[in-house]
PDB file of C-alpha atoms in Angstrom:
ATOM      1  CA  MET A   1     -15.949   6.797   4.351  1.00  0.00           C
ATOM      2  CA  SER A   2     -16.502   8.854   1.048  1.00  0.00           C
ATOM      3  CA  SER A   3     -19.518   7.971  -1.338  1.00  0.00           C
ATOM      4  CA  SER A   4     -16.869   8.296  -4.147  1.00  0.00           C
ATOM      5  CA  PRO A   5     -15.217   4.934  -4.995  1.00  0.00           C
ATOM      6  CA  ALA A   6     -11.981   4.803  -4.706  1.00  0.00           C
ATOM      7  CA  ILE A   7     -11.064   1.554  -6.448  1.00  0.00           C
ATOM      8  CA  VAL A   8     -13.806  -0.277  -9.272  1.00  0.00           C
ATOM      9  CA  VAL A   9     -12.645  -4.037 -10.201  1.00  0.00           C
ATOM     10  CA  GLU A  10     -15.265  -5.104 -12.921  1.00  0.00           C
ATOM     11  CA  GLY A  11     -14.552  -8.734 -14.447  1.00  0.00           C
ATOM     12  CA  LEU A  12     -11.092  -9.029 -13.571  1.00  0.00           C
ATOM     13  CA  ARG A  13      -9.161 -11.944 -15.388  1.00  0.00           C
ATOM     14  CA  HIS A  14      -5.659 -12.618 -15.281  1.00  0.00           C
ATOM     15  CA  LEU A  15      -3.765 -15.823 -16.855  1.00  0.00           C
ATOM     16  CA  TYR A  16      -0.074 -17.382 -16.625  1.00  0.00           C
ATOM     17  CA  GLY A  17      -0.235 -19.448 -19.718  1.00  0.00           C
ATOM     18  CA  ALA A  18      -2.833 -21.843 -19.210  1.00  0.00           C
ATOM     19  CA  ARG A  19      -3.119 -21.228 -15.599  1.00  0.00           C
ATOM     20  CA  GLY A  20      -5.725 -18.838 -14.516  1.00  0.00           C
ATOM     21  CA  ALA A  21      -4.707 -16.522 -11.543  1.00  0.00           C
ATOM     22  CA  LEU A  22      -7.985 -14.155 -11.690  1.00  0.00           C
ATOM     23  CA  ASP A  23     -11.313 -15.297 -12.520  1.00  0.00           C
ATOM     24  CA  GLN A  24     -13.991 -12.612 -12.964  1.00  0.00           C
ATOM     25  CA  VAL A  25     -13.000 -10.470 -10.266  1.00  0.00           C
ATOM     26  CA  SER A  26     -15.280  -7.663  -9.346  1.00  0.00           C
ATOM     27  CA  PHE A  27     -15.427  -5.484  -6.270  1.00  0.00           C
ATOM     28  CA  MET A  28     -15.534  -1.911  -5.337  1.00  0.00           C
ATOM     29  CA  VAL A  29     -13.691   0.361  -2.699  1.00  0.00           C
ATOM     30  CA  ALA A  30     -14.834   3.458  -1.314  1.00  0.00           C
ATOM     31  CA  GLY A  31     -12.875   6.167  -0.549  1.00  0.00           C
ATOM     32  CA  SER A  32     -11.266   6.703   3.281  1.00  0.00           C
ATOM     33  CA  GLU A  33     -11.919   3.107   3.541  1.00  0.00           C
ATOM     34  CA  MET A  34      -9.624   0.328   4.597  1.00  0.00           C
ATOM     35  CA  PHE A  35     -10.300  -2.634   2.449  1.00  0.00           C
ATOM     36  CA  GLY A  36      -8.232  -6.373   3.500  1.00  0.00           C
ATOM     37  CA  LEU A  37      -7.937  -8.911   0.643  1.00  0.00           C
ATOM     38  CA  LEU A  38      -7.561 -12.018   2.524  1.00  0.00           C
ATOM     39  CA  GLY A  39      -6.741 -15.492   1.334  1.00  0.00           C
ATOM     40  CA  PRO A  40      -4.348 -18.198   1.307  1.00  0.00           C
ATOM     41  CA  ASN A  41      -0.877 -17.886  -0.599  1.00  0.00           C
ATOM     42  CA  GLY A  42      -1.087 -18.428  -4.371  1.00  0.00           C
ATOM     43  CA  GLY A  43      -4.448 -17.465  -3.961  1.00  0.00           C
ATOM     44  CA  GLY A  44      -4.470 -14.598  -6.508  1.00  0.00           C
ATOM     45  CA  LYS A  45      -3.772 -11.570  -4.339  1.00  0.00           C
ATOM     46  CA  THR A  46      -0.543 -10.562  -5.322  1.00  0.00           C
ATOM     47  CA  THR A  47      -1.931 -10.589  -8.964  1.00  0.00           C
ATOM     48  CA  LEU A  48      -4.428  -8.458  -8.230  1.00  0.00           C
ATOM     49  CA  PHE A  49      -2.352  -6.295  -6.227  1.00  0.00           C
ATOM     50  CA  SER A  50       0.068  -5.962  -8.946  1.00  0.00           C
ATOM     51  CA  VAL A  51      -2.747  -5.011 -11.539  1.00  0.00           C
ATOM     52  CA  LEU A  52      -3.756  -2.089  -9.139  1.00  0.00           C
ATOM     53  CA  ALA A  53      -0.375  -0.737  -8.639  1.00  0.00           C
ATOM     54  CA  THR A  54       0.032  -1.058 -12.796  1.00  0.00           C
ATOM     55  CA  LEU A  55       2.748  -3.398 -12.729  1.00  0.00           C
ATOM     56  CA  LEU A  56       0.850  -6.284 -14.464  1.00  0.00           C
ATOM     57  CA  VAL A  57      -1.504  -5.585 -17.502  1.00  0.00           C
ATOM     58  CA  PRO A  58      -4.647  -8.104 -16.895  1.00  0.00           C
ATOM     59  CA  THR A  59      -5.627 -10.482 -19.528  1.00  0.00           C
ATOM     60  CA  GLY A  60      -9.349  -9.031 -19.157  1.00  0.00           C
ATOM     61  CA  GLY A  61     -11.681  -6.978 -17.466  1.00  0.00           C
ATOM     62  CA  GLU A  62     -11.355  -3.550 -16.015  1.00  0.00           C
ATOM     63  CA  ALA A  63      -9.452  -1.900 -12.597  1.00  0.00           C
ATOM     64  CA  ARG A  64     -10.101   1.931 -12.150  1.00  0.00           C
ATOM     65  CA  VAL A  65      -8.280   4.025  -9.350  1.00  0.00           C
ATOM     66  CA  PHE A  66     -10.317   7.312  -8.762  1.00  0.00           C
ATOM     67  CA  GLY A  67     -12.030   6.501 -12.273  1.00  0.00           C
ATOM     68  CA  LEU A  68      -8.517   6.158 -13.730  1.00  0.00           C
ATOM     69  CA  ASP A  69      -8.120   2.859 -16.118  1.00  0.00           C
ATOM     70  CA  VAL A  70      -4.724   1.251 -14.680  1.00  0.00           C
ATOM     71  CA  VAL A  71      -4.112  -0.197 -18.146  1.00  0.00           C
ATOM     72  CA  GLU A  72      -5.069   3.535 -20.084  1.00  0.00           C
ATOM     73  CA  LYS A  73      -3.554   5.612 -17.764  1.00  0.00           C
ATOM     74  CA  PRO A  74      -0.812   4.096 -15.993  1.00  0.00           C
ATOM     75  CA  LEU A  75       1.202   7.162 -15.104  1.00  0.00           C
ATOM     76  CA  ALA A  76      -1.698   9.210 -13.860  1.00  0.00           C
ATOM     77  CA  VAL A  77      -2.738   6.380 -11.436  1.00  0.00           C
ATOM     78  CA  ARG A  78       0.637   6.314 -10.003  1.00  0.00           C
ATOM     79  CA  ARG A  79       0.903   9.662  -8.796  1.00  0.00           C
ATOM     80  CA  GLU A  80      -2.503   8.885  -6.805  1.00  0.00           C
ATOM     81  CA  ILE A  81      -1.204   5.905  -5.001  1.00  0.00           C
ATOM     82  CA  GLY A  82       1.486   4.999  -2.708  1.00  0.00           C
ATOM     83  CA  VAL A  83       3.131   1.722  -2.454  1.00  0.00           C
ATOM     84  CA  VAL A  84       4.411  -0.895   0.166  1.00  0.00           C
ATOM     85  CA  PHE A  85       5.447  -3.896  -1.162  1.00  0.00           C
ATOM     86  CA  GLN A  86       6.086  -7.326   0.455  1.00  0.00           C
ATOM     87  CA  SER A  87       9.604  -7.225  -0.226  1.00  0.00           C
ATOM     88  CA  PRO A  88      11.627  -4.370   1.692  1.00  0.00           C
ATOM     89  CA  SER A  89      12.819  -1.278  -0.740  1.00  0.00           C
ATOM     90  CA  LEU A  90      14.781   0.202   1.333  1.00  0.00           C
ATOM     91  CA  ASP A  91      18.604   1.208   0.558  1.00  0.00           C
ATOM     92  CA  LEU A  92      20.153  -0.277   4.047  1.00  0.00           C
ATOM     93  CA  LYS A  93      23.325   1.375   3.561  1.00  0.00           C
ATOM     94  CA  LEU A  94      21.230   5.297   3.523  1.00  0.00           C
ATOM     95  CA  THR A  95      19.818   7.123   6.793  1.00  0.00           C
ATOM     96  CA  VAL A  96      16.349   7.155   7.002  1.00  0.00           C
ATOM     97  CA  ALA A  97      16.382  10.773   5.909  1.00  0.00           C
ATOM     98  CA  GLU A  98      18.541   9.743   2.957  1.00  0.00           C
ATOM     99  CA  ASN A  99      16.155   7.077   1.787  1.00  0.00           C
ATOM    100  CA  LEU A 100      13.193   9.738   2.103  1.00  0.00           C
ATOM    101  CA  ARG A 101      14.835  12.070  -0.171  1.00  0.00           C
ATOM    102  CA  HIS A 102      15.934  10.161  -2.789  1.00  0.00           C
ATOM    103  CA  GLN A 103      12.206   8.778  -2.777  1.00  0.00           C
ATOM    104  CA  GLY A 104      10.951  12.320  -2.707  1.00  0.00           C
ATOM    105  CA  HIS A 105      13.326  13.380  -5.788  1.00  0.00           C
ATOM    106  CA  LEU A 106      11.473  10.334  -7.806  1.00  0.00           C
ATOM    107  CA  TYR A 107       8.009  12.367  -7.576  1.00  0.00           C
ATOM    108  CA  GLY A 108       9.888  15.820  -8.408  1.00  0.00           C
ATOM    109  CA  LEU A 109       9.920  17.186  -4.816  1.00  0.00           C
ATOM    110  CA  ARG A 110      12.962  19.216  -3.861  1.00  0.00           C
ATOM    111  CA  GLY A 111      13.819  21.653  -1.530  1.00  0.00           C
ATOM    112  CA  ARG A 112      11.842  23.190   1.641  1.00  0.00           C
ATOM    113  CA  PRO A 113       8.663  21.532   0.826  1.00  0.00           C
ATOM    114  CA  LEU A 114      10.725  18.181   0.228  1.00  0.00           C
ATOM    115  CA  THR A 115      12.394  18.667   3.680  1.00  0.00           C
ATOM    116  CA  GLN A 116       9.237  19.872   5.345  1.00  0.00           C
ATOM    117  CA  ARG A 117       7.028  16.721   4.050  1.00  0.00           C
ATOM    118  CA  ILE A 118      10.161  14.634   5.464  1.00  0.00           C
ATOM    119  CA  GLY A 119       9.879  16.212   8.644  1.00  0.00           C
ATOM    120  CA  GLU A 120       6.367  15.799   8.910  1.00  0.00           C
ATOM    121  CA  LEU A 121       6.203  12.130   8.021  1.00  0.00           C
ATOM    122  CA  LEU A 122       9.220  11.229  10.811  1.00  0.00           C
ATOM    123  CA  GLU A 123       7.260  13.065  13.538  1.00  0.00           C
ATOM    124  CA  ARG A 124       4.242  11.118  13.071  1.00  0.00           C
ATOM    125  CA  LEU A 125       5.568   7.911  12.569  1.00  0.00           C
ATOM    126  CA  GLY A 126       7.715   8.087  15.850  1.00  0.00           C
ATOM    127  CA  LEU A 127      11.318   8.041  13.489  1.00  0.00           C
ATOM    128  CA  THR A 128      13.043  12.140  14.292  1.00  0.00           C
ATOM    129  CA  GLU A 129      15.138  10.629  16.593  1.00  0.00           C
ATOM    130  CA  ARG A 130      16.360   7.773  14.062  1.00  0.00           C
ATOM    131  CA  SER A 131      16.457  10.111  10.794  1.00  0.00           C
ATOM    132  CA  SER A 132      20.412  10.165  10.885  1.00  0.00           C
ATOM    133  CA  GLU A 133      20.547   6.477  11.526  1.00  0.00           C
ATOM    134  CA  ARG A 134      21.587   4.039   8.480  1.00  0.00           C
ATOM    135  CA  VAL A 135      18.555   1.582   8.078  1.00  0.00           C
ATOM    136  CA  GLU A 136      20.354  -1.724   8.238  1.00  0.00           C
ATOM    137  CA  LYS A 137      20.521  -0.741  12.262  1.00  0.00           C
ATOM    138  CA  LEU A 138      16.749  -0.505  12.612  1.00  0.00           C
ATOM    139  CA  SER A 139      14.429  -3.129  14.053  1.00  0.00           C
ATOM    140  CA  GLY A 140      11.940  -4.831  11.516  1.00  0.00           C
ATOM    141  CA  GLY A 141       9.181  -2.929  12.638  1.00  0.00           C
ATOM    142  CA  LEU A 142      11.071   0.551  12.308  1.00  0.00           C
ATOM    143  CA  ARG A 143      12.059  -0.705   8.803  1.00  0.00           C
ATOM    144  CA  ARG A 144       8.084  -0.867   8.125  1.00  0.00           C
ATOM    145  CA  ARG A 145       7.687   2.475   9.275  1.00  0.00           C
ATOM    146  CA  VAL A 146      10.373   4.075   7.191  1.00  0.00           C
ATOM    147  CA  GLU A 147       8.502   2.270   4.164  1.00  0.00           C
ATOM    148  CA  LEU A 148       5.032   3.582   4.958  1.00  0.00           C
ATOM    149  CA  ALA A 149       6.742   6.937   4.860  1.00  0.00           C
ATOM    150  CA  LYS A 150       8.127   6.241   1.493  1.00  0.00           C
ATOM    151  CA  GLY A 151       4.999   5.166   0.189  1.00  0.00           C
ATOM    152  CA  LEU A 152       2.980   8.376   1.853  1.00  0.00           C
ATOM    153  CA  LEU A 153       5.755  10.827   1.047  1.00  0.00           C
ATOM    154  CA  HIS A 154       4.149  12.177  -2.327  1.00  0.00           C
ATOM    155  CA  ARG A 155       0.497  12.279  -0.398  1.00  0.00           C
ATOM    156  CA  PRO A 156      -1.293   9.547  -2.135  1.00  0.00           C
ATOM    157  CA  ARG A 157      -4.803   9.081  -2.031  1.00  0.00           C
ATOM    158  CA  LEU A 158      -4.705   5.368  -2.173  1.00  0.00           C
ATOM    159  CA  LEU A 159      -2.205   3.493  -0.146  1.00  0.00           C
ATOM    160  CA  LEU A 160      -1.686  -0.196  -1.627  1.00  0.00           C
ATOM    161  CA  LEU A 161      -0.169  -2.671   1.123  1.00  0.00           C
ATOM    162  CA  ASP A 162       1.146  -5.806   0.069  1.00  0.00           C
ATOM    163  CA  GLU A 163       1.078  -8.400   3.344  1.00  0.00           C
ATOM    164  CA  PRO A 164       2.480  -5.388   5.052  1.00  0.00           C
ATOM    165  CA  SER A 165       2.750  -7.380   8.517  1.00  0.00           C
ATOM    166  CA  THR A 166       5.365  -9.644   7.234  1.00  0.00           C
ATOM    167  CA  GLY A 167       8.100 -10.380   9.527  1.00  0.00           C
ATOM    168  CA  LEU A 168       6.928  -8.077  12.271  1.00  0.00           C
ATOM    169  CA  ASP A 169       6.338  -9.254  15.703  1.00  0.00           C
ATOM    170  CA  ALA A 170       2.663  -8.602  17.696  1.00  0.00           C
ATOM    171  CA  GLY A 171       3.733  -5.436  18.970  1.00  0.00           C
ATOM    172  CA  ALA A 172       4.710  -3.778  15.845  1.00  0.00           C
ATOM    173  CA  ARG A 173       1.578  -5.348  13.892  1.00  0.00           C
ATOM    174  CA  ARG A 174      -0.397  -3.464  16.588  1.00  0.00           C
ATOM    175  CA  ASP A 175       1.457  -0.046  15.907  1.00  0.00           C
ATOM    176  CA  LEU A 176       0.887  -0.743  12.045  1.00  0.00           C
ATOM    177  CA  ARG A 177      -2.862  -1.266  12.581  1.00  0.00           C
ATOM    178  CA  VAL A 178      -3.315   2.046  14.665  1.00  0.00           C
ATOM    179  CA  TYR A 179      -1.379   4.017  12.002  1.00  0.00           C
ATOM    180  CA  LEU A 180      -3.125   2.493   9.137  1.00  0.00           C
ATOM    181  CA  SER A 181      -6.546   3.406  11.301  1.00  0.00           C
ATOM    182  CA  GLN A 182      -5.721   6.964  11.483  1.00  0.00           C
ATOM    183  CA  LEU A 183      -4.420   7.495   8.128  1.00  0.00           C
ATOM    184  CA  CYS A 184      -8.195   6.763   7.145  1.00  0.00           C
ATOM    185  CA  ARG A 185     -10.011   8.321   9.654  1.00  0.00           C
ATOM    186  CA  GLN A 186      -8.203  11.609   9.951  1.00  0.00           C
ATOM    187  CA  ASP A 187      -6.407  11.795   6.570  1.00  0.00           C
ATOM    188  CA  GLY A 188      -8.871  10.432   4.411  1.00  0.00           C
ATOM    189  CA  VAL A 189      -6.719   8.075   2.758  1.00  0.00           C
ATOM    190  CA  THR A 190      -7.978   4.757   1.308  1.00  0.00           C
ATOM    191  CA  VAL A 191      -5.811   1.859   2.524  1.00  0.00           C
ATOM    192  CA  PHE A 192      -5.888  -1.291   0.406  1.00  0.00           C
ATOM    193  CA  LEU A 193      -3.904  -4.285   1.842  1.00  0.00           C
ATOM    194  CA  THR A 194      -3.657  -7.954   1.253  1.00  0.00           C
ATOM    195  CA  THR A 195      -2.670 -10.341   4.562  1.00  0.00           C
ATOM    196  CA  HIS A 196      -3.661 -14.064   5.191  1.00  0.00           C
ATOM    197  CA  LEU A 197      -3.389 -12.963   8.640  1.00  0.00           C
ATOM    198  CA  MET A 198      -6.755 -12.986  10.675  1.00  0.00           C
ATOM    199  CA  ASP A 199      -5.876 -10.421  13.212  1.00  0.00           C
ATOM    200  CA  GLU A 200      -4.623  -7.706  10.038  1.00  0.00           C
ATOM    201  CA  ALA A 201      -7.607  -8.662   8.455  1.00  0.00           C
ATOM    202  CA  GLU A 202      -9.787  -8.101  11.490  1.00  0.00           C
ATOM    203  CA  SER A 203      -8.793  -4.104  11.833  1.00  0.00           C
ATOM    204  CA  CYS A 204     -10.758  -3.560   7.933  1.00  0.00           C
ATOM    205  CA  ASP A 205     -13.583  -2.223   7.415  1.00  0.00           C
ATOM    206  CA  ARG A 206     -14.589  -4.601   4.806  1.00  0.00           C
ATOM    207  CA  LEU A 207     -12.749  -7.937   3.311  1.00  0.00           C
ATOM    208  CA  GLY A 208     -12.379  -9.798   0.283  1.00  0.00           C
ATOM    209  CA  ILE A 209     -11.518 -13.593   0.439  1.00  0.00           C
ATOM    210  CA  LEU A 210      -9.772 -14.513  -2.706  1.00  0.00           C
ATOM    211  CA  ASP A 211      -9.527 -17.921  -2.998  1.00  0.00           C
ATOM    212  CA  ARG A 212      -7.945 -20.057  -6.250  1.00  0.00           C
ATOM    213  CA  GLY A 213      -8.587 -16.415  -8.195  1.00  0.00           C
ATOM    214  CA  ARG A 214     -12.289 -15.957  -7.379  1.00  0.00           C
ATOM    215  CA  LEU A 215     -13.712 -13.733  -5.328  1.00  0.00           C
ATOM    216  CA  VAL A 216     -15.881 -16.288  -2.749  1.00  0.00           C
ATOM    217  CA  ALA A 217     -16.658 -13.418   0.044  1.00  0.00           C
ATOM    218  CA  LEU A 218     -17.147  -9.878   0.111  1.00  0.00           C
ATOM    219  CA  ASP A 219     -18.464  -8.091   3.496  1.00  0.00           C
ATOM    220  CA  THR A 220     -17.837  -6.408   6.720  1.00  0.00           C
TER     221      THR A 220
END
């Protein structure tokens, strides 16, 4: 793991009306670390995830990604992060390769560099033979791999995953854990994931436990 922090959260608060979703949350995630945020539904995980993904402006406190404030410099933060949401974001009527190509265009990737990058990810994620298949024909596990490829296409330094194992069987969850570990160890990517599954949490280097908006534990 790198000594330079990938994420720094200090005194983060958020309110939905009178209801508190985050209450003075503070923690740090090191570079190349796999960090898991564990907790029950409604505990504040998705709110915190949305703040880090620059989708939600917090009520108070600070969150920085590689030194960039998520509120003051959201566009710069988005260049550094890849995001895999809990809800699928794939176009089912397009092929695997078409989904990735359109994603690349959103980041300004074109021509040979984009084609080469798509080829690299398809090979690493075991999708090369499925590249011309429509996504609607793929299993849940294979679709999740395509989601990962989309999130990694622009070579982000931080990958954010919101309950990535949702809907996957035990074998697909195991494959996902192995690949995420490789991303951290071999490619130096920092992985931040939310989960309520203990087997998924076990694979993380460290865990934060979020309950009723408060960070109640933080350790290996």
